[in-house]
Coordinates of C-alpha atoms in Angstrom, one line a residue:
M29 CA -19.6 -11.0 -4.3
K30 CA -18.6 -14.2 -2.5
K31 CA -21.3 -16.1 -0.8
L32 CA -20.4 -17.8 2.5
L33 CA -22.8 -20.9 3.3
L34 CA -22.7 -22.5 6.9
K35 CA -22.9 -26.3 6.7
S36 CA -22.4 -27.5 10.1
M37 CA -20.9 -26.7 13.5
L38 CA -19.4 -29.4 15.7
L39 CA -19.0 -28.7 19.4
V40 CA -17.0 -31.0 21.7
S41 CA -16.0 -30.9 25.4
H42 CA -13.5 -33.4 26.4
E43 CA -13.7 -31.8 29.8
E44 CA -17.5 -32.8 30.2
K45 CA -17.4 -35.6 27.8
K46 CA -20.3 -34.1 25.9
A47 CA -20.9 -32.9 22.3
L48 CA -23.3 -31.4 20.0
E49 CA -23.5 -31.0 16.0
I50 CA -25.8 -28.8 14.1
K51 CA -26.5 -29.1 10.6
F52 CA -27.6 -25.7 9.0
D53 CA -30.1 -25.4 6.4
P54 CA -29.1 -23.6 3.3
D55 CA -32.0 -21.1 3.8
V56 CA -33.2 -20.7 7.2
T57 CA -32.2 -22.5 10.5
L58 CA -34.3 -21.8 13.6
I59 CA -32.5 -22.6 17.1
Q60 CA -35.2 -22.7 19.6
G61 CA -35.3 -23.4 23.2
A62 CA -36.6 -22.2 26.4
N63 CA -34.3 -19.9 28.6
D64 CA -31.1 -21.4 29.8
T65 CA -31.1 -24.2 27.3
G66 CA -27.9 -22.9 25.9
K67 CA -29.1 -21.7 22.4
S68 CA -27.4 -18.2 22.9
S69 CA -24.1 -19.9 23.8
V70 CA -24.2 -22.1 20.7
I71 CA -24.8 -19.3 18.6
K72 CA -22.1 -17.1 20.1
T73 CA -19.6 -20.0 19.7
L74 CA -20.3 -19.9 15.8
F75 CA -18.7 -16.3 15.7
W76 CA -16.2 -17.3 18.4
T77 CA -15.0 -20.0 16.2
F78 CA -14.0 -17.3 13.4
G79 CA -12.2 -15.3 16.0
A80 CA -15.0 -12.7 16.8
E81 CA -15.4 -12.5 20.6
P82 CA -19.1 -12.1 21.7
P83 CA -19.7 -9.7 24.6
K84 CA -20.6 -12.2 27.1
I85 CA -20.0 -16.1 27.4
H86 CA -21.6 -17.9 30.2
R87 CA -19.1 -19.1 32.9
S88 CA -20.4 -22.8 32.8
W89 CA -19.8 -22.7 28.8
K90 CA -16.2 -21.4 29.4
A91 CA -15.7 -24.1 32.0
A92 CA -16.6 -26.7 29.4
D93 CA -13.4 -25.8 27.4
I94 CA -15.2 -26.5 24.1
A95 CA -13.3 -27.2 20.8
S96 CA -15.4 -26.2 18.0
L97 CA -15.4 -27.0 14.2
V98 CA -17.4 -25.0 11.6
E99 CA -17.8 -26.5 8.2
F100 CA -18.6 -23.8 5.5
K101 CA -18.6 -23.1 1.7
I102 CA -17.4 -19.9 -0.1
D103 CA -19.1 -20.1 -3.5
E104 CA -18.3 -23.9 -4.4
D105 CA -15.1 -24.3 -2.3
K106 CA -15.6 -26.1 1.1
Y107 CA -13.5 -25.2 4.3
F108 CA -13.2 -26.1 7.9
I109 CA -12.3 -23.8 10.8
Y110 CA -11.3 -25.3 14.0
R111 CA -10.8 -23.4 17.3
H112 CA -9.8 -24.6 20.9
R113 CA -9.0 -22.0 23.4
R114 CA -7.0 -19.0 21.7
S115 CA -5.7 -21.0 18.8
F116 CA -7.2 -21.6 15.2
S117 CA -6.7 -23.8 12.2
L118 CA -8.1 -23.5 8.7
F119 CA -8.6 -26.7 6.5
S120 CA -9.5 -27.4 3.0
G121 CA -12.7 -29.1 2.3
G122 CA -10.6 -32.3 2.2
G123 CA -9.4 -31.9 5.6
H124 CA -5.9 -30.8 4.7
L125 CA -4.5 -28.1 7.0
L126 CA -4.1 -24.5 5.2
G127 CA -2.8 -22.9 8.3
S128 CA -2.5 -22.6 12.2
Y129 CA -2.8 -19.2 13.9
E130 CA -2.2 -18.1 17.6
S131 CA -2.7 -14.5 16.8
V132 CA -6.3 -13.1 15.8
T133 CA -5.1 -9.8 14.4
N134 CA -1.8 -10.6 13.0
E135 CA -2.5 -14.2 11.7
L136 CA -6.1 -15.3 11.5
G137 CA -7.4 -11.9 10.3
P138 CA -5.3 -11.4 7.3
A139 CA -6.1 -15.2 6.2
L140 CA -9.8 -15.0 6.6
A141 CA -9.7 -11.4 4.9
K142 CA -7.9 -13.3 1.9
L143 CA -10.5 -16.1 1.8
F144 CA -13.4 -13.7 2.2
G145 CA -12.2 -11.1 -0.1
F146 CA -12.2 -8.5 2.4
N147 CA -9.8 -5.8 1.2
L148 CA -10.4 -3.1 3.9
K149 CA -7.2 -1.6 5.8
I150 CA -7.7 0.3 8.9
T151 CA -4.7 2.4 10.3
N152 CA -4.1 1.3 14.0
R153 CA -3.2 3.7 16.8
E154 CA 0.5 3.3 16.0
G155 CA -0.3 4.7 12.4
I156 CA 0.2 1.3 10.5
Q157 CA -2.1 -0.1 8.0
E158 CA -3.4 -3.4 8.9
T159 CA -6.3 -5.8 8.1
P160 CA -8.8 -5.6 11.0
P161 CA -9.7 -8.7 13.0
P162 CA -12.6 -11.0 11.9
A163 CA -15.0 -9.2 14.3
Y164 CA -14.9 -6.2 11.9
M165 CA -15.6 -8.4 9.0
L166 CA -18.6 -10.2 10.6
L167 CA -20.2 -7.2 12.4
P168 CA -23.1 -6.2 10.0
F169 CA -24.2 -10.0 10.0
Y170 CA -24.7 -10.6 13.7
I171 CA -27.2 -9.3 16.5
D172 CA -26.1 -10.4 19.7
Q173 CA -28.6 -11.3 22.6
D174 CA -26.7 -9.4 25.2
K175 CA -25.4 -6.2 23.5
G176 CA -26.5 -6.2 19.6
W177 CA -30.1 -4.7 20.4
S178 CA -28.8 -1.7 22.3
G179 CA -27.4 0.0 19.1
T180 CA -25.6 -0.6 15.8
W181 CA -22.5 -2.3 15.1
C182 CA -21.7 -3.3 18.6
S183 CA -22.3 -7.1 18.7
F184 CA -18.6 -8.1 19.6
N185 CA -16.1 -7.1 22.1
R186 CA -12.7 -5.3 21.7
L187 CA -13.8 -2.9 18.9
G188 CA -12.0 0.1 20.2
Q189 CA -8.6 -0.6 19.0
Y190 CA -8.9 1.6 16.1
A191 CA -10.1 5.2 16.0
N192 CA -13.0 6.3 13.9
W193 CA -13.5 2.7 12.9
K194 CA -17.4 2.6 12.6
Q195 CA -17.4 5.4 9.9
T196 CA -14.8 3.6 7.8
L197 CA -16.5 0.1 8.1
T198 CA -20.1 1.4 7.2
S199 CA -18.6 3.3 4.2
Y200 CA -16.7 -0.1 3.2
F201 CA -19.8 -2.5 3.6
L202 CA -22.3 -0.1 2.0
G203 CA -20.2 0.4 -0.9
L204 CA -19.8 4.1 -0.7
R205 CA -16.5 3.4 -2.4
P206 CA -16.2 0.1 -4.3
D207 CA -13.5 -2.4 -3.3
Q208 CA -10.9 -1.2 -5.7
W209 CA -10.7 2.1 -4.1
Y210 CA -10.1 0.8 -0.6
A211 CA -7.2 -1.7 -2.0
L212 CA -5.7 1.4 -3.8
N213 CA -6.1 3.5 -0.7
A214 CA -4.3 0.9 1.4
K215 CA -1.6 1.0 -1.3
I216 CA -1.3 4.7 -1.0
K217 CA -0.9 4.4 2.8
L218 CA 1.6 1.6 2.5
L219 CA 3.8 3.7 0.2
D220 CA 3.6 6.3 2.7
E221 CA 5.0 4.1 5.4
E222 CA 7.7 2.8 3.0
K223 CA 8.8 6.5 2.7
N224 CA 9.5 6.9 6.5
E225 CA 12.8 4.9 6.5
P226 CA 14.3 6.7 3.5
L227 CA 13.4 9.9 4.8
R228 CA 15.0 9.1 8.2
Q229 CA 18.1 7.9 6.4
L230 CA 18.3 11.2 4.2
K231 CA 17.9 13.2 7.4
S232 CA 20.7 11.1 8.9
I233 CA 23.1 11.7 5.8
E234 CA 22.3 15.5 5.9
S235 CA 23.3 15.5 9.5
I236 CA 26.6 13.6 9.0
E237 CA 27.4 15.6 5.9
F238 CA 27.0 19.0 7.8
K239 CA 29.2 17.7 10.7
A240 CA 31.9 16.7 8.3
I241 CA 31.9 20.0 6.5
Q242 CA 32.0 21.6 10.0
E243 CA 35.3 19.8 10.9
L244 CA 36.6 20.5 7.6
S245 CA 36.2 24.3 8.1
S246 CA 38.4 24.1 11.4
V247 CA 41.5 23.9 9.1
D248 CA 40.3 24.5 5.5
F249 CA 38.3 22.9 3.0
N250 CA 40.9 22.4 0.4
I251 CA 44.6 23.8 -0.3
D252 CA 43.1 24.3 -3.9
L253 CA 41.7 27.8 -4.0
S254 CA 39.2 26.8 -6.7
E255 CA 38.1 23.8 -4.7
F256 CA 37.9 26.0 -1.5
K257 CA 35.6 28.5 -3.6
K258 CA 33.5 25.6 -4.6
D259 CA 33.0 24.6 -0.9
V260 CA 32.2 28.1 0.1
D261 CA 29.7 28.6 -2.6
K262 CA 28.1 25.3 -1.6
L263 CA 27.6 26.6 2.0
V264 CA 26.4 29.9 0.6
L265 CA 23.9 28.0 -1.4
K266 CA 22.8 26.1 1.6
C267 CA 22.5 29.0 3.8
N268 CA 20.2 30.6 1.2
E269 CA 18.2 27.3 1.0
L270 CA 17.8 27.5 4.8
E271 CA 16.5 31.3 4.5
K272 CA 14.0 30.1 1.7
N273 CA 12.9 27.3 4.1
Q274 CA 12.6 29.6 7.0
A275 CA 10.2 31.7 5.0
Q276 CA 8.1 28.8 4.1
Y277 CA 7.9 27.8 7.7
K278 CA 6.8 31.0 8.6
Q279 CA 4.1 31.2 6.0
K280 CA 2.9 27.7 7.2
I281 CA 2.9 29.0 10.9
S282 CA 1.1 32.1 9.7
E283 CA -1.6 29.8 8.0
A284 CA -1.9 27.4 11.2
R285 CA -2.3 30.3 13.4
T286 CA -5.2 31.4 11.3
E287 CA -6.8 28.2 11.6
E288 CA -6.2 28.2 15.2
V289 CA -8.0 31.6 15.7
R290 CA -10.9 30.3 13.3
L291 CA -11.4 27.0 15.5
K292 CA -11.3 28.9 18.7
A293 CA -13.8 31.2 17.5
Q294 CA -16.0 28.3 16.1
I295 CA -15.5 26.7 19.7
E296 CA -16.8 29.9 21.4
I297 CA -19.9 29.9 19.2
V298 CA -20.6 26.1 19.8
I299 CA -20.3 26.6 23.6
H300 CA -22.6 29.6 23.6
T301 CA -25.1 27.7 21.4
R302 CA -25.0 24.6 23.6
E303 CA -25.5 26.8 26.8
E304 CA -28.5 28.4 25.1
L305 CA -29.8 25.0 24.2
D306 CA -29.5 23.8 27.7
S307 CA -31.3 26.7 29.0
D308 CA -34.1 26.2 26.6
Y309 CA -34.3 22.6 27.5
A310 CA -34.3 23.4 31.2
Y311 CA -36.8 26.1 30.7
A312 CA -39.2 23.8 28.6
Q313 CA -38.7 20.8 31.2
S314 CA -39.6 23.0 34.5
S315 CA -41.2 26.3 33.6
L316 CA -43.6 25.4 30.8
G317 CA -46.8 23.4 30.8
S318 CA -47.8 21.0 28.0
S319 CA -48.5 24.1 25.6
V320 CA -47.1 27.4 25.0
D321 CA -49.0 30.6 23.7
C322 CA -46.9 32.8 21.3
P323 CA -46.9 36.5 22.8
T324 CA -46.8 37.9 19.2
C325 CA -49.6 36.0 17.3
G326 CA -51.5 34.2 20.0
A327 CA -50.8 30.9 18.4
E328 CA -50.7 27.9 20.8
Y329 CA -47.7 25.4 20.4
E330 CA -47.0 22.0 21.9
N331 CA -44.3 21.5 24.5
S332 CA -44.5 17.6 24.2
F333 CA -41.7 15.1 24.9
S334 CA -40.8 15.2 21.0
E335 CA -40.2 18.8 21.1
R336 CA -38.1 18.8 24.2
F337 CA -36.3 15.7 22.9
A338 CA -35.3 17.6 19.7
I339 CA -33.6 20.5 21.8
A340 CA -31.8 17.6 23.8
Q341 CA -30.7 16.1 20.5
D342 CA -29.4 19.5 19.2
A343 CA -27.3 20.0 22.5
E344 CA -26.0 16.5 22.1
T345 CA -25.0 17.5 18.4
C346 CA -23.3 20.6 19.7
T347 CA -21.6 18.5 22.3
D348 CA -20.2 16.2 19.7
L349 CA -19.1 18.9 17.3
L350 CA -17.5 20.6 20.4
S351 CA -15.5 17.5 21.0
S352 CA -14.3 17.2 17.4
L353 CA -13.4 20.9 17.0
R354 CA -11.3 20.6 20.1
E355 CA -9.6 17.6 18.8
D356 CA -9.0 19.7 15.6
L357 CA -7.4 22.4 17.7
A358 CA -5.2 20.3 19.7
Q359 CA -4.0 18.8 16.1
V360 CA -3.3 22.3 14.9
K361 CA -1.4 23.3 18.0
K362 CA 0.6 20.2 17.6
H363 CA 1.3 21.2 13.9
I364 CA 2.3 24.6 14.9
A365 CA 4.8 23.2 17.5
S366 CA 6.2 21.0 14.9
I367 CA 6.9 23.5 12.3
E368 CA 8.4 26.0 15.1
D369 CA 10.8 23.2 16.1
E370 CA 11.9 22.8 12.5
L371 CA 12.3 26.6 12.1
K372 CA 14.6 26.6 15.2
K373 CA 16.7 23.8 13.9
D374 CA 17.0 25.7 10.4
F375 CA 17.9 29.0 12.5
L376 CA 20.7 26.9 14.4
R377 CA 21.9 25.3 11.2
Q378 CA 22.2 28.7 9.4
S379 CA 24.1 30.3 12.5
E380 CA 26.5 27.4 12.3
I381 CA 26.9 27.8 8.5
E382 CA 27.5 31.6 8.8
E383 CA 30.0 31.1 11.5
I384 CA 32.0 28.5 9.5
L385 CA 32.0 31.3 6.5
S386 CA 33.4 33.9 8.9
R387 CA 36.4 31.7 9.9
K388 CA 39.8 32.8 8.7
R389 CA 42.0 30.3 7.2
G390 CA 44.5 28.6 9.4
K391 CA 47.9 26.9 8.8
L392 CA 47.6 23.5 7.1
K393 CA 49.5 20.5 8.4
V394 CA 50.3 17.1 6.9
K395 CA 47.5 15.6 9.3
D396 CA 44.9 18.2 8.2
L397 CA 45.5 17.4 4.6
I398 CA 44.9 13.8 5.3
D399 CA 41.7 14.6 7.3
I400 CA 40.5 16.8 4.5
E401 CA 40.9 14.1 1.8
G402 CA 39.3 11.6 4.2
K403 CA 36.2 13.8 4.6
K404 CA 36.2 14.8 1.0
S405 CA 35.9 11.1 0.1
L406 CA 33.0 10.7 2.8
L407 CA 31.1 13.7 1.6
E408 CA 31.3 12.2 -2.0
H409 CA 30.1 8.9 -0.7
L410 CA 27.2 10.6 1.3
K411 CA 26.4 12.6 -1.8
T412 CA 25.9 9.4 -4.0
E413 CA 24.0 7.6 -1.2
A414 CA 21.5 10.6 -0.8
K415 CA 21.2 10.8 -4.5
E416 CA 20.2 7.0 -4.6
I417 CA 17.6 7.6 -1.6
K418 CA 16.1 10.7 -3.4
A419 CA 15.7 8.5 -6.5
Y420 CA 13.9 5.8 -4.5
L421 CA 11.7 8.4 -2.8
G422 CA 10.9 9.7 -6.3
E423 CA 9.8 6.4 -7.4
L424 CA 7.6 5.8 -4.3
E425 CA 6.1 9.2 -4.9
R426 CA 5.5 8.4 -8.5
H427 CA 3.7 5.1 -7.6
Q428 CA 1.6 6.9 -5.1
A429 CA 0.5 9.6 -7.4
E430 CA -0.4 6.7 -10.0
A431 CA -2.3 4.8 -7.3
K432 CA -4.3 8.2 -6.3
E433 CA -5.1 8.9 -9.9
S434 CA -6.5 5.3 -10.1
A435 CA -8.5 5.6 -6.7
D436 CA -10.0 8.9 -7.8
K437 CA -11.5 7.2 -10.8
F438 CA -13.5 4.9 -8.4
D439 CA -14.6 7.7 -6.0
D440 CA -17.9 8.8 -7.4
P441 CA -19.8 11.2 -5.3
E442 CA -23.1 10.6 -7.1
R443 CA -22.9 6.9 -6.4
R444 CA -22.5 7.6 -2.8
K445 CA -25.3 9.9 -2.7
T446 CA -27.4 7.3 -4.2
I447 CA -26.5 4.6 -2.1
V448 CA -27.2 6.7 1.4
E449 CA -30.6 7.6 -0.3
T450 CA -31.5 3.9 -0.8
Y451 CA -30.2 3.2 2.5
G452 CA -32.6 5.8 4.0
E453 CA -35.5 4.6 1.9
R454 CA -35.1 1.0 3.0
F455 CA -34.4 1.9 6.8
E456 CA -37.7 4.1 6.6
V457 CA -39.9 1.4 5.0
N458 CA -38.6 -1.3 7.6
A459 CA -39.2 1.0 10.5
R460 CA -42.8 1.6 9.3
K461 CA -43.3 -2.4 8.8
L462 CA -42.0 -2.8 12.4
Q463 CA -44.3 0.1 13.7
V464 CA -41.5 2.3 14.8
T465 CA -42.6 5.8 13.9
G466 CA -40.7 8.1 16.3
L467 CA -37.2 8.1 14.6
S468 CA -35.9 11.5 13.6
E469 CA -35.1 12.4 10.0
H470 CA -31.3 12.3 10.4
V471 CA -31.0 8.6 11.0
F472 CA -32.3 8.1 7.5
K473 CA -29.7 10.3 6.0
N474 CA -26.7 9.2 7.9
V475 CA -25.6 5.6 7.8
N476 CA -23.7 6.3 11.0
A477 CA -26.4 8.0 13.1
S478 CA -27.0 6.6 16.5
I479 CA -30.7 5.4 16.7
D480 CA -32.6 7.7 19.0
E481 CA -35.3 5.2 20.5
S482 CA -35.8 3.7 23.8
G483 CA -38.0 1.0 25.4
S484 CA -39.5 -1.8 23.1
D485 CA -39.2 0.6 20.0
L486 CA -35.3 0.3 20.3
P487 CA -34.8 -3.3 19.3
R488 CA -37.3 -2.9 16.5
A489 CA -35.4 0.1 15.1
V490 CA -32.2 -1.7 15.4
L491 CA -33.7 -4.7 13.4
A492 CA -34.9 -2.3 10.7
Y493 CA -31.5 -0.6 10.4
Y494 CA -29.7 -4.0 10.1
F495 CA -32.1 -5.2 7.3
A496 CA -31.4 -1.9 5.4
V497 CA -27.6 -2.3 5.6
V498 CA -27.6 -6.1 5.1
S499 CA -29.9 -5.9 1.9
L500 CA -27.4 -3.2 0.5
I501 CA -24.3 -5.3 1.2
V502 CA -25.9 -8.5 -0.3
E503 CA -26.6 -6.6 -3.4
G504 CA -23.0 -5.2 -3.6
K505 CA -20.4 -6.6 -5.8
D506 CA -17.4 -6.8 -3.3
G507 CA -16.7 -8.8 0.0
V508 CA -18.5 -11.5 1.4
N509 CA -22.2 -12.5 1.8
F510 CA -21.9 -14.0 5.3
P511 CA -25.1 -15.5 6.8
L512 CA -27.5 -13.2 8.9
V513 CA -27.5 -14.4 12.5
I514 CA -30.2 -13.0 14.9
D515 CA -30.2 -14.0 18.4
A516 CA -33.2 -13.5 20.7
P517 CA -35.4 -10.9 18.8
N518 CA -37.9 -10.8 21.7
Q519 CA -36.3 -7.8 23.6
Q520 CA -37.9 -5.3 25.8
E521 CA -40.9 -7.5 26.7
Q522 CA -42.6 -7.0 23.2
D523 CA -46.3 -7.5 23.3
K524 CA -47.7 -10.4 21.2
G525 CA -48.5 -8.2 18.3
N526 CA -45.2 -6.7 18.0
L527 CA -43.3 -10.1 18.6
Y528 CA -45.4 -11.6 15.8
N529 CA -44.5 -8.5 13.5
I530 CA -41.0 -8.8 14.4
L531 CA -40.6 -12.4 13.5
D532 CA -42.8 -12.2 10.4
F533 CA -40.6 -9.2 9.2
I534 CA -37.5 -11.3 9.8
V535 CA -38.9 -14.3 7.7
K536 CA -40.4 -12.2 4.8
N537 CA -37.6 -9.4 4.6
R538 CA -34.5 -11.5 4.9
P539 CA -32.1 -10.7 2.2
K540 CA -32.4 -12.6 -1.1
N541 CA -29.8 -15.0 -1.6
S542 CA -28.6 -14.9 1.9
Q543 CA -28.6 -17.5 4.6
L544 CA -30.6 -16.9 7.9
V545 CA -29.9 -18.2 11.6
V546 CA -32.3 -17.2 14.2
G547 CA -32.2 -18.2 18.0
L548 CA -35.5 -17.6 19.9
V549 CA -37.9 -19.0 22.6
D550 CA -41.1 -18.5 21.2
D551 CA -41.9 -18.4 17.5
A552 CA -45.3 -16.5 18.0
N553 CA -46.9 -19.0 15.5
V554 CA -44.9 -17.5 12.6
Y555 CA -43.8 -20.1 10.0
F556 CA -40.4 -20.5 9.7
P557 CA -39.1 -22.5 6.6
G558 CA -36.1 -24.5 6.6
K559 CA -34.7 -26.5 9.6
R560 CA -35.8 -26.0 13.3
I561 CA -33.3 -27.3 15.9
L562 CA -34.8 -27.6 19.3
L563 CA -32.8 -27.6 22.5
N564 CA -34.8 -29.1 25.4
K565 CA -32.7 -29.5 28.5
K566 CA -31.7 -26.8 30.9
Y567 CA -28.2 -25.9 31.2
A568 CA -27.1 -28.8 28.8
A569 CA -26.9 -27.9 25.1
L570 CA -24.2 -30.6 24.8
E571 CA -25.3 -34.2 25.1
S572 CA -23.1 -37.0 26.7
G573 CA -24.8 -39.7 24.4
E574 CA -23.2 -38.0 21.4
Y575 CA -19.7 -37.7 22.7
L576 CA -18.0 -40.8 21.5
E577 CA -19.1 -40.6 17.9
L578 CA -18.7 -36.8 17.7
S579 CA -15.1 -36.8 19.4
K580 CA -14.0 -39.3 16.7
K581 CA -15.5 -37.0 14.0
I582 CA -13.3 -34.1 15.3
R583 CA -10.2 -36.0 16.1
H584 CA -8.5 -35.6 12.6
F585 CA -8.8 -31.9 12.9
E586 CA -7.5 -31.8 16.5
V587 CA -4.5 -33.9 15.7
A588 CA -3.5 -31.9 12.5
H589 CA -4.0 -28.6 14.6
M590 CA -1.7 -29.9 17.3
S591 CA 1.0 -31.1 14.9
G592 CA 0.8 -28.0 12.7
A593 CA 1.1 -30.1 9.6
S594 CA -1.5 -31.6 7.1
E595 CA -1.9 -35.3 7.1

């Protein structure tokens, strides 16, 4: 695994003639200051420089029109990344321009992914495999002040551009499958995309070929009776092939209809179950006291919040399942419609072929003979072209099969089970240390589970989750170990005891061999090793007295960035 180490961050506002430079400690950096001193804006800008957009940036910080430069190391190699507004530049440690980028998704994302060793590809909503933007690479390593404490994997904006991205991302980062599997899986899907154009060409060739044969049939195929017989035999063979296809299509439709009936039945069961749970919850909420007597055995059972919450959770699970089943049903219906459409096309082509076969031979003219020879030549050319395309498709399918065989070797169910169990154990231990005791069992067994807590327990549960996840990432062999950045851990008015516990937990349980950056107001007398950066002025994180010196320091990068060429 590659380790990324933050060295420094330089912020310059030519608009306000102010600047700030922060030098990070290789172990722990504490950015401390009262409210409104700009510490969160500084921390947000760190990720903003790498192309990850935080949920909120203060309007006055935006108005300052800040240019930022972050110096970092990946293992032993040093780099700089520069951002101003919506454009970026990446530099070597010697200040030589490696590349300038205007698009985060199409340009910066792939460049950073290559640098970080981030091999994950995600299918976008157009069905194309692509490297996700930097926000997806940095999500596990940042808890944002404004949104990050409300749940997991939510500290950046614009995360909805991919469907089911969270499950893919957690699986990748936790190493449920190794990096090699994701690289091979991306190759398989890329080969799938490469097949689309040849398949389209092949379908077009078959259409042109069929039309040419149709036109030939209006006069005759050939004055040579033996050649004519060959052409007729070819049509009969094609007709038989279409009949065989129709039988296969009918079989597929039958299977899909069976799946449709099965899904509809499951949906009915889930709807009925959810209605029963809703009734149980309403009854427990309004009609029962704090305890319930069993009419059979006389035992007394609690009707506490946790019992009612469990019912509500089951209902929520039913709702999620119902949504998933309805999506599956829609896909099945779409699949049936697609097969039926192909079946209709086959029926039409079969009818046309049968009509051609039933025609009588007419009189031949010289023009007809010329047309026949031209169309025969076209058919030979199309046959050759189709053969080449089929050979190319065969090569692609062979490469796909080889990639799949290799990928299967890296797909180890036992490995996945072990990792999930380790995640659950660590999450549970962390939760106990942070005195979060109400979490349900399923959150320890599912790496994608939503954290079902509220009030002051929620941020502590979120912290316990992140530390479990990051510890596994850091111990993995693939990807990059980015510094863990935690902003404003005192959420939901934690009492003094909980605040001390939170900060003490962060210091003592930070992942080994991982840099830590923490932004906070009050350290609760917890000892933080490393460097402490104090921001003392209200609404003024940047200093006017630093502007001249720091603006000179950033000028080389600004000039190279604007020119688009290294000096």
